[in-house]
Coordinates of C-alpha atoms in Angstrom, one line a residue:
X1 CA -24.1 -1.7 -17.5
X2 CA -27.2 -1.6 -15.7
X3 CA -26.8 1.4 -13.8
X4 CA -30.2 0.9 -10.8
X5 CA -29.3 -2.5 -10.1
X6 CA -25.7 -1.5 -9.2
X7 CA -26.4 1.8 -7.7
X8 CA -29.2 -0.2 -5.6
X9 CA -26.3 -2.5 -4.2
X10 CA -24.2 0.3 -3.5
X11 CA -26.3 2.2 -1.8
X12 CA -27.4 -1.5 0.8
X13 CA -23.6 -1.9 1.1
X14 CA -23.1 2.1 2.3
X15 CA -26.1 1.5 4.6
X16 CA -25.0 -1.5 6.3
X17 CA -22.6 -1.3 9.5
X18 CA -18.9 -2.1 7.7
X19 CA -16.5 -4.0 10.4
X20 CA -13.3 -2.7 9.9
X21 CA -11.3 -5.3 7.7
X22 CA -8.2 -3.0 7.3
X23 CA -6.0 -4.0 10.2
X24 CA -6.1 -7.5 10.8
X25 CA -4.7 -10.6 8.6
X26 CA -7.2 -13.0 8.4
X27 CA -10.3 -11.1 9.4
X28 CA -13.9 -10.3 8.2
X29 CA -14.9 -9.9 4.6
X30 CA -16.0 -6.2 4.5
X31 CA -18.4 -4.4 2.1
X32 CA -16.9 -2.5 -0.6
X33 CA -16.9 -1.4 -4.6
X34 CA -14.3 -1.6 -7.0
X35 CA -13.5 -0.2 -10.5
X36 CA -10.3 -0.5 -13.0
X37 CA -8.1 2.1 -14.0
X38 CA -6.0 1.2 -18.2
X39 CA -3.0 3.6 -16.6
X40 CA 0.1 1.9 -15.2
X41 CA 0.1 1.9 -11.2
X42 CA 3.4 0.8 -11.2
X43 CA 4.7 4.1 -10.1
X44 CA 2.7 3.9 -6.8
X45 CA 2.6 7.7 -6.6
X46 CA 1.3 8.2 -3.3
X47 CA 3.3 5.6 -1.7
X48 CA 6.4 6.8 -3.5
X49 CA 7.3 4.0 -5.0
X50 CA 7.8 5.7 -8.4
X51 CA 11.3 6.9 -7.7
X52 CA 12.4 3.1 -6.9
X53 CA 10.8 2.4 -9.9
X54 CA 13.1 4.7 -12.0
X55 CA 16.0 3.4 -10.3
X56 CA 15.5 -0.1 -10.0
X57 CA 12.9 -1.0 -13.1
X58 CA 12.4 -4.5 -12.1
X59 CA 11.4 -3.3 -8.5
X60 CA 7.5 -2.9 -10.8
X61 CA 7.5 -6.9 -11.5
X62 CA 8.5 -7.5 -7.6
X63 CA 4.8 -5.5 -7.2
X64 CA 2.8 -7.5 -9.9
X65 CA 0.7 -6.9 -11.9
X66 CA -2.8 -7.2 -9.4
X67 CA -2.3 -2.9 -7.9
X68 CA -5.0 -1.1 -6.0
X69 CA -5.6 2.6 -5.3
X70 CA -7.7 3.2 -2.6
X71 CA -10.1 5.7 -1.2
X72 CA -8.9 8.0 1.9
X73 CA -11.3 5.9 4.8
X74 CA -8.6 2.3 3.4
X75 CA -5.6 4.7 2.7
X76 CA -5.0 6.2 6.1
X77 CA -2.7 9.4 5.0
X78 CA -0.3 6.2 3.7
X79 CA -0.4 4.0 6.4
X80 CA -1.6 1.1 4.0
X81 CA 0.9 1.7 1.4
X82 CA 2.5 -1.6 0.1
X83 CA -0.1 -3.7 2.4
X84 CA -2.2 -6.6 0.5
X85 CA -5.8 -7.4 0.3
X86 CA -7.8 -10.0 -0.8
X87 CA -11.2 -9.1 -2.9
X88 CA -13.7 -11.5 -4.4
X89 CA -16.9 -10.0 -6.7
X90 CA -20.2 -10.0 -5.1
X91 CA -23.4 -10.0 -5.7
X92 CA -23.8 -9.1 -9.7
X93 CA -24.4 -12.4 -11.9
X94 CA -23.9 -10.1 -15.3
X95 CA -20.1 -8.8 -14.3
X96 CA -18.4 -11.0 -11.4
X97 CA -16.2 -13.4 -13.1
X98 CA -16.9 -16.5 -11.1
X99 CA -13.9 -18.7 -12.4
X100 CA -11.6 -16.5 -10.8
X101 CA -13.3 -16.0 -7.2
X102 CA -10.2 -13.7 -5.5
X103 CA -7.7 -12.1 -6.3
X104 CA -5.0 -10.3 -3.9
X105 CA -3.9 -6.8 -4.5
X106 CA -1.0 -4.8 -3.4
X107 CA -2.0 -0.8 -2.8
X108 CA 0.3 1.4 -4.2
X109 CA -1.5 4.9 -4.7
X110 CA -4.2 6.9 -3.5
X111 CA -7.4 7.2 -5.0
X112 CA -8.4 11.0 -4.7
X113 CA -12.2 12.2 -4.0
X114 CA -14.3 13.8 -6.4
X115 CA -17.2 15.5 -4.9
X116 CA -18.4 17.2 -7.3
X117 CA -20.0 13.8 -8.1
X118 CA -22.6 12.5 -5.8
X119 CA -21.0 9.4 -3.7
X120 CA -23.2 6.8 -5.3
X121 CA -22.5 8.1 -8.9
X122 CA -18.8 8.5 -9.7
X123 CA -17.6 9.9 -7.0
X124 CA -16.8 6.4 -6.0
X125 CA -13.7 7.6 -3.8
X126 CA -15.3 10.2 -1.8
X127 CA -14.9 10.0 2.1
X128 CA -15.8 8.1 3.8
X129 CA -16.6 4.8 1.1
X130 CA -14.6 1.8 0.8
X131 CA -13.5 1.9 -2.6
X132 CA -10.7 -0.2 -5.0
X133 CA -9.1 1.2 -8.2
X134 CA -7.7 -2.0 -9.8
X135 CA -5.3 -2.2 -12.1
X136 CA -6.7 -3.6 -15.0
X137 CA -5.4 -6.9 -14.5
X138 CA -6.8 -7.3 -11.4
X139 CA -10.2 -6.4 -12.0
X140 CA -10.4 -8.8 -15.0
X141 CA -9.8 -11.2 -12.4
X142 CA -12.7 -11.1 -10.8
X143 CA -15.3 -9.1 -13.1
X144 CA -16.1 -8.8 -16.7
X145 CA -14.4 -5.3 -17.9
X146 CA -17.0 -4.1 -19.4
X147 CA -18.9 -2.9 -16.0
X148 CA -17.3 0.2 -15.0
X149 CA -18.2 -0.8 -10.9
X150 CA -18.9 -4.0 -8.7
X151 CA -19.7 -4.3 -5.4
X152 CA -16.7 -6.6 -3.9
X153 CA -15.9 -8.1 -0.3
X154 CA -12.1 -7.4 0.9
X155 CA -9.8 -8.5 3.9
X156 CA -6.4 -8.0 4.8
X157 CA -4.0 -10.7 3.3
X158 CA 0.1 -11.6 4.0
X159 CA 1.9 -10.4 1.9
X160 CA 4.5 -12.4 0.0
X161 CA 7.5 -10.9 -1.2
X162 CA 10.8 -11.9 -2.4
X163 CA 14.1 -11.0 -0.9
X164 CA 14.6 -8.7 2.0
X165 CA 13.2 -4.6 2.8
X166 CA 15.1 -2.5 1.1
X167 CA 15.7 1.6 2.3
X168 CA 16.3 4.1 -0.5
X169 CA 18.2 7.2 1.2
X170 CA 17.6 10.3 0.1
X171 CA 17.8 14.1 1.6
X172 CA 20.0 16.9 2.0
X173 CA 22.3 17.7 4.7
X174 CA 20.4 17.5 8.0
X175 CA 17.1 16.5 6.3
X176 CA 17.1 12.8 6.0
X177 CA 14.9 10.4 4.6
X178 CA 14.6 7.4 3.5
X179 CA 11.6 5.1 0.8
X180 CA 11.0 1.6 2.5
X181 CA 9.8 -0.8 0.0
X182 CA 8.7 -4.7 -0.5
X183 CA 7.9 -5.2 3.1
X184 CA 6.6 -9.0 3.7
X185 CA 4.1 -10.4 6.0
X186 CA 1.8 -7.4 6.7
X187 CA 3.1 -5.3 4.0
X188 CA 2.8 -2.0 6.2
X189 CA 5.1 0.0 7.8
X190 CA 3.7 1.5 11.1
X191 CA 6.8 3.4 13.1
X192 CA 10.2 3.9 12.0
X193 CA 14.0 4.4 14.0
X194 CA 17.0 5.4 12.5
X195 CA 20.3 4.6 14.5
X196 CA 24.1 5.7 13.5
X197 CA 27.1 4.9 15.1
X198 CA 27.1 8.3 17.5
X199 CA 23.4 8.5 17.6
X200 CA 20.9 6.8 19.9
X201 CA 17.7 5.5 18.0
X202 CA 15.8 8.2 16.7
X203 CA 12.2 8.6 15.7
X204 CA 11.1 8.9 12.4
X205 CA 8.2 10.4 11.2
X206 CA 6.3 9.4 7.6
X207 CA 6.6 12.2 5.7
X208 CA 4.3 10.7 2.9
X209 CA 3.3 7.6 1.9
X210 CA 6.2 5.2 3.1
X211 CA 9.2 7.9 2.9
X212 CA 10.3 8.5 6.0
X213 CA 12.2 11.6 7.5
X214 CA 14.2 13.4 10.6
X215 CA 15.9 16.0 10.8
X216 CA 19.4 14.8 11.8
X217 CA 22.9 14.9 10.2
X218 CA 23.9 11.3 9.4
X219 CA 26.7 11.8 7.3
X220 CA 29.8 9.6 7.7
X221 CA 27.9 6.6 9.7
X222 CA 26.8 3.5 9.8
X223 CA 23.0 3.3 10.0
X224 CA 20.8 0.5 11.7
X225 CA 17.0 0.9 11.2
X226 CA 14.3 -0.7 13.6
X227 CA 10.6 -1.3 11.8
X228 CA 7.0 -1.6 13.4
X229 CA 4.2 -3.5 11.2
X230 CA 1.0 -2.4 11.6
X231 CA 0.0 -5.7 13.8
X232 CA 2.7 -4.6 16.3
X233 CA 5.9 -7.0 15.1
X234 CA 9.1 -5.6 15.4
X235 CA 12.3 -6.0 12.9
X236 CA 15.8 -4.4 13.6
X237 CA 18.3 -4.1 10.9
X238 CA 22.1 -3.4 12.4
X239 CA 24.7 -1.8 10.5
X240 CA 22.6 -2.3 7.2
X241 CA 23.9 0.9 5.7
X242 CA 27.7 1.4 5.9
X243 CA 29.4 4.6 6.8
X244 CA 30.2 5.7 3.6
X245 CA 26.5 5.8 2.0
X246 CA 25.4 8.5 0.0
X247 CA 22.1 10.1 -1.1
X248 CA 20.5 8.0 -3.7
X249 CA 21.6 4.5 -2.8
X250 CA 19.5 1.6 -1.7
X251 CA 20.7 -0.9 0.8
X252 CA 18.6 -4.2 2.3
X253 CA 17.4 -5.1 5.6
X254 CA 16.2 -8.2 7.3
X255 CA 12.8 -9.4 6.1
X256 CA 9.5 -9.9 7.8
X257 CA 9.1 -13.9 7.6
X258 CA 5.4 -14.5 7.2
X259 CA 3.6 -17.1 9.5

């Protein structure tokens, strides 16, 4: 890998004025690097997804195989978990593959910092860069494997999914939360409401990545749940979860339809 030439790109694309291609479908190409990672992402463990992964195995195809990690500036203490991004190599005529220009990732984990390496020289995820770690398939998509880092353009992408949102319970007595996965169209999940049948709609907060929690005692109702994407749509699910639930199912919502 020839080390100057890449660390000379990264350093141009660090010093250049990024336009923030995280929240809107459609938007800008932004400035960024990405490298690979040979470990399964399937788990998503920042986003959680790993425990619908142990219960549901075939939830990791409904993911694919094209995964991201990303660094804390795209993460957003999980506010982009399960959201999709487009990313086509730039600039490198040794490592981008050009057959494949783009490929579209899903994120489904968090890339953590390491600074005690400088920002330009492994420490690739270190606040407050713009930074992909592919799953391996991915990456070959887009770039020879060989490099260990290319400089890549992004932008936010819908997402398509199959079949509707589904909500994992889980908790304890008056502690209850709940793991929403395979969201369509923006892929986020920005708010949360939970509503039984002797409750008003109540507020949910993300407890991390997209498990959600309140403190409220549930038990013994029907439960209707009301969804905010990131781009502001809203999606309200009645009477999705009947009164005699218990902690560890998974029942399905209504869907996000794409435009």
């Amino acid at each position: 890998m020839d080390i100057p030439a890449i660390s000379a790109i990264l350093l141009l694309s660090l010093s250049l004025s990024l336009a923030d291609g995280t929240g809107i479908i459609g938007g800008e190409w932004t400035l960024a690097t990405a490298t690979y990672t040979r470990r399964s992402q399937a788990g998503g463990g920042a986003c959680g997804y790993s425990w619908e992964a142990e219960q549901r195995p075939e939830s990791v195809f409904e993911l694919g195989r094209n995964t991201a990690a990303v660094s804390g500036e795209l993460f957003r203490r999980g506010g982009a978990c399960g959201s999709c991004f487009e990313l086509r190599c730039v600039d490198h005529i040794l490592y981008c593959n050009h057959g494949s220009p783009s490929v579209v990732v899903t994120i489904v984990d968090f890339c953590a910092p390491d600074y005690g390496l400088p920002s330009d020289d492994g420490g690739w995820c270190n606040f407050p860069r713009h930074h992909f770690d592919l799953s391996l398939p991915a990456f070959s998509s887009i770039a020879i494997a060989v490099a260990d880092i290319v400089p890549v353009q992004y932008r936010r992408v819908q997402c398509e999914r199959s079949g509707r949102i589904r909500f994992a319970i889980r908790g304890r007595a008056y502690f209850y939360e709940v793991l929403i996965t395979n969201v369509g169209f923006d892929g986020e999940v920005a708010e949360v409401k939970v509503k039984g049948t002797r409750t008003g709609w109540i507020p949910m907060g993300r407890n991390w990545g997209q498990n959600w929690h309140c403190n409220a005692d549930l038990s013994g109702q029907a439960l209707s749940f009301e969804l905010k994407g990131s781009g502001g749509r809203s999606l309200t699910s009645y009477n999705v979860v009947p009164s005699t639930w218990i902690f560890g199912q998974t029942f399905e919502g209504k869907q996000f339809e794409n435009y």
